[in-house]
Coordinates of C-alpha atoms in Angstrom, one line a residue:
Chain A
X109 CA 76.5 -30.7 134.1
X110 CA 78.9 -28.1 135.5
X111 CA 80.2 -25.5 133.1
X112 CA 83.8 -25.9 134.5
X113 CA 84.7 -29.5 135.3
X114 CA 87.7 -30.7 137.2
X115 CA 89.1 -34.2 137.5
X116 CA 89.9 -35.9 139.7
X117 CA 87.9 -34.3 142.6
X118 CA 90.0 -36.0 145.2
X119 CA 93.4 -37.6 145.0
X120 CA 95.9 -39.0 147.5
X121 CA 99.4 -39.6 146.3
X122 CA 102.9 -40.1 147.6
X123 CA 105.9 -37.8 147.6
X124 CA 107.7 -37.9 144.2
X125 CA 104.8 -39.0 142.1
X126 CA 103.7 -37.1 139.0
X127 CA 100.1 -35.8 139.2
X128 CA 97.9 -34.2 136.6
X129 CA 94.8 -32.2 137.4
X130 CA 92.5 -31.6 134.4
X131 CA 90.0 -28.9 133.7
X132 CA 87.5 -28.5 130.9
X133 CA 84.9 -25.8 130.3
X134 CA 81.9 -25.4 128.1
X135 CA 81.5 -21.6 128.7
X136 CA 83.5 -20.7 125.6
X137 CA 85.8 -18.5 127.6
X138 CA 89.4 -17.8 126.4
X139 CA 90.9 -17.1 129.8
X140 CA 91.6 -20.0 132.2
X141 CA 93.3 -20.0 135.5
X142 CA 94.6 -22.5 138.1
X143 CA 94.5 -21.4 141.8
X144 CA 95.5 -23.1 145.0
X145 CA 93.6 -22.6 148.3
X146 CA 95.1 -23.3 151.7
X147 CA 93.4 -22.8 155.1
X148 CA 93.9 -19.2 156.3
X149 CA 95.3 -18.0 153.0
X150 CA 93.7 -16.3 150.1
X151 CA 93.4 -18.0 146.7
X152 CA 96.9 -18.0 145.1
X153 CA 97.4 -18.0 141.4
X154 CA 99.6 -20.7 139.9
X155 CA 99.3 -20.2 136.2
X156 CA 96.9 -18.5 133.8
X157 CA 96.3 -18.6 130.0
X158 CA 94.6 -16.1 127.8
X159 CA 94.5 -18.4 124.8
X160 CA 96.1 -21.7 123.6
X161 CA 99.4 -20.0 122.8
X162 CA 99.5 -17.7 125.8
X163 CA 100.5 -19.2 129.1
X164 CA 101.7 -17.1 132.1
X165 CA 103.2 -17.9 135.5
X166 CA 101.3 -16.7 138.5
X167 CA 102.7 -15.9 142.0
X168 CA 103.4 -19.6 143.0
X169 CA 104.3 -21.4 139.8
X170 CA 107.4 -23.2 141.1
X171 CA 106.9 -27.0 141.2
X172 CA 104.0 -26.8 138.7
X173 CA 103.5 -26.8 135.0
X174 CA 100.5 -26.4 132.7
X175 CA 99.3 -27.4 129.3
X176 CA 96.5 -25.6 127.3
X177 CA 95.5 -28.4 125.0
X178 CA 92.6 -26.5 123.5
X179 CA 90.5 -23.5 124.2
X180 CA 88.3 -25.7 126.5
X181 CA 91.1 -27.6 128.3
X182 CA 93.7 -26.5 130.7
X183 CA 95.7 -29.1 132.7
X184 CA 97.9 -28.6 135.8
X185 CA 100.8 -31.0 136.5
X186 CA 102.9 -31.6 139.5
X187 CA 106.1 -33.2 138.2
X188 CA 107.3 -34.5 141.5
X189 CA 104.7 -34.0 144.3
X190 CA 105.8 -32.9 147.7
X191 CA 103.7 -32.7 151.0
X192 CA 103.4 -28.9 151.0
X193 CA 101.5 -29.2 147.7
X194 CA 98.7 -30.7 149.7
X195 CA 95.8 -28.2 149.0
X196 CA 92.5 -27.6 147.3
X197 CA 93.1 -26.6 143.7
X198 CA 90.6 -24.7 141.6
X199 CA 90.4 -24.1 137.9
X200 CA 88.5 -21.0 136.8
X201 CA 87.5 -19.3 133.5
X202 CA 86.8 -15.7 132.7
X203 CA 85.4 -13.8 129.7
X204 CA 87.8 -11.9 127.6
X205 CA 87.7 -8.8 129.7
X206 CA 90.1 -7.7 132.5
X207 CA 87.3 -7.2 135.1
X208 CA 85.0 -10.0 134.3
X209 CA 83.9 -12.4 137.0
X210 CA 85.6 -15.8 137.4
X211 CA 83.7 -19.0 137.1
X212 CA 85.2 -21.8 139.2
X213 CA 85.3 -25.5 138.9
X214 CA 84.2 -27.7 141.8
X215 CA 87.8 -28.1 143.0
X216 CA 90.4 -30.9 143.3
X217 CA 91.5 -31.9 146.7
X218 CA 95.1 -33.2 146.6
X219 CA 96.8 -34.9 149.5
X220 CA 100.5 -35.7 149.1
X221 CA 101.8 -38.1 151.8
Chain B
X115 CA 103.4 -5.2 149.1
X116 CA 99.7 -5.8 148.3
X117 CA 97.4 -6.6 151.1
X118 CA 93.7 -7.5 151.6
X119 CA 92.4 -7.6 155.2
X120 CA 89.2 -9.3 156.3
X121 CA 88.1 -10.6 159.7
X122 CA 88.8 -14.3 160.0
X123 CA 85.4 -15.3 161.5
X124 CA 82.1 -13.7 162.4
X125 CA 79.0 -15.0 164.1
X126 CA 75.4 -13.7 163.5
X127 CA 71.9 -14.7 164.3
X128 CA 69.3 -16.0 161.8
X129 CA 67.1 -13.1 160.7
X130 CA 69.7 -10.4 161.6
X131 CA 72.0 -8.2 159.6
X132 CA 75.7 -8.6 159.3
X133 CA 78.4 -6.4 157.7
X134 CA 81.7 -8.0 156.6
X135 CA 84.5 -5.5 156.0
X136 CA 87.4 -5.6 153.6
X137 CA 90.3 -3.2 153.6
X138 CA 92.9 -3.2 150.9
X139 CA 96.3 -1.8 149.9
X140 CA 97.1 -2.6 146.4
X141 CA 99.2 -1.3 143.5
X142 CA 96.3 0.4 141.6
X143 CA 92.7 -0.4 141.6
X144 CA 90.4 -1.7 138.9
X145 CA 87.5 -3.0 140.9
X146 CA 86.6 -5.2 143.9
X147 CA 84.8 -8.5 143.9
X148 CA 82.9 -10.4 146.6
X149 CA 82.5 -14.2 146.3
X150 CA 80.7 -16.7 148.5
X151 CA 82.2 -20.0 149.2
X152 CA 80.4 -22.8 151.0
X153 CA 82.7 -25.3 152.8
X154 CA 84.3 -27.7 150.3
X155 CA 82.7 -26.0 147.3
X156 CA 83.7 -23.5 144.6
X157 CA 83.5 -19.8 145.1
X158 CA 80.5 -18.2 143.5
X159 CA 80.2 -14.5 142.4
X160 CA 78.2 -12.1 144.5
X161 CA 79.2 -8.6 143.4
X162 CA 81.6 -6.3 141.6
X163 CA 82.2 -2.7 142.5
X164 CA 84.4 -0.2 140.7
X165 CA 82.7 3.1 141.6
X166 CA 82.2 4.5 145.1
X167 CA 78.8 3.8 146.7
X168 CA 76.4 1.1 147.5
X169 CA 75.1 -1.5 145.2
X170 CA 72.1 -3.6 146.3
X171 CA 71.2 -7.0 145.0
X172 CA 68.3 -8.6 146.9
X173 CA 69.4 -9.4 150.5
X174 CA 73.0 -8.6 149.7
X175 CA 74.6 -5.2 149.3
X176 CA 78.2 -4.2 148.6
X177 CA 79.7 -0.8 149.4
X178 CA 83.0 0.7 148.1
X179 CA 85.1 3.7 149.1
X180 CA 88.1 4.0 146.9
X181 CA 89.6 6.9 148.9
X182 CA 89.6 4.8 152.1
X183 CA 90.6 1.5 150.5
X184 CA 87.5 0.0 152.0
X185 CA 84.6 -2.2 151.1
X186 CA 81.9 -4.0 153.0
X187 CA 79.3 -6.7 152.2
X188 CA 76.0 -6.3 153.9
X189 CA 73.8 -9.4 154.4
X190 CA 70.2 -8.8 155.5
X191 CA 67.6 -11.2 156.8
X192 CA 70.2 -13.8 157.4
X193 CA 69.3 -17.4 156.6
X194 CA 71.1 -20.6 157.7
X195 CA 72.2 -21.2 154.2
X196 CA 74.2 -17.9 154.4
X197 CA 76.8 -19.8 156.6
X198 CA 79.8 -19.7 154.3
X199 CA 83.1 -18.0 153.7
X200 CA 83.0 -14.6 152.0
X201 CA 86.0 -13.7 149.9
X202 CA 87.1 -10.2 149.0
X203 CA 89.3 -9.7 145.9
X204 CA 90.8 -6.6 144.3
X205 CA 91.8 -6.1 140.7
X206 CA 95.1 -4.4 140.7
X207 CA 96.8 -2.1 138.2
X208 CA 98.0 -5.2 136.2
X209 CA 94.4 -6.5 136.2
X210 CA 95.5 -9.4 138.5
X211 CA 93.1 -10.5 141.3
X212 CA 94.5 -10.1 144.8
X213 CA 92.5 -12.3 147.2
X214 CA 91.8 -11.8 150.9
X215 CA 91.9 -14.9 153.1
X216 CA 88.1 -14.8 153.5
X217 CA 85.7 -14.4 156.4
X218 CA 83.9 -17.4 157.7
X219 CA 80.4 -16.5 158.7
X220 CA 78.6 -18.7 161.2
X221 CA 74.8 -18.2 161.5
X222 CA 73.1 -19.3 164.7
X223 CA 69.4 -20.1 165.0

């Protein structure tokens, strides 16, 4: 089993629908991240969390919200999906150091029609 | 602003050597990562450089020059499975990761 698991792996939805992407990890890391990847662009940070009570906005947080339900779980929500949120979304974890490597989930491909 | 530049695409031949360059302009520097990403899959860690010089890891090596804002990833004895995108990412002064758009490497027989 993967150390960082994302569900769903693929989702097609319509404009205006609420969508939740879930991430769980068994690595025991405190730091968790949500990234978005679009063709021709680098990974862009949406939100990150250093522990259950510490949640921070990334560079593109508008239109998204997150919930850190436990150390091992970090969910990303799109309250009202729009077509330009069509992208590949990655959850990642990191050790409690500022320069540790990131461990990524398999990705969730979201299409908003 | 902060900027990471990598070539969009490169082509190389199986068994050859290829060098993928990354130049950066960031607010501060606390290290540089290289990740490999196969199409439709998650990025996986290749290397981390924080000091100048070359670090070798099997067929892959990574070089850093902080004064020039430059790094490269060197892949030797290329195999078909090395066809992937290679992502460069810099840790800035706030310890945030700034990502390049990635270099798609195509390996031909």
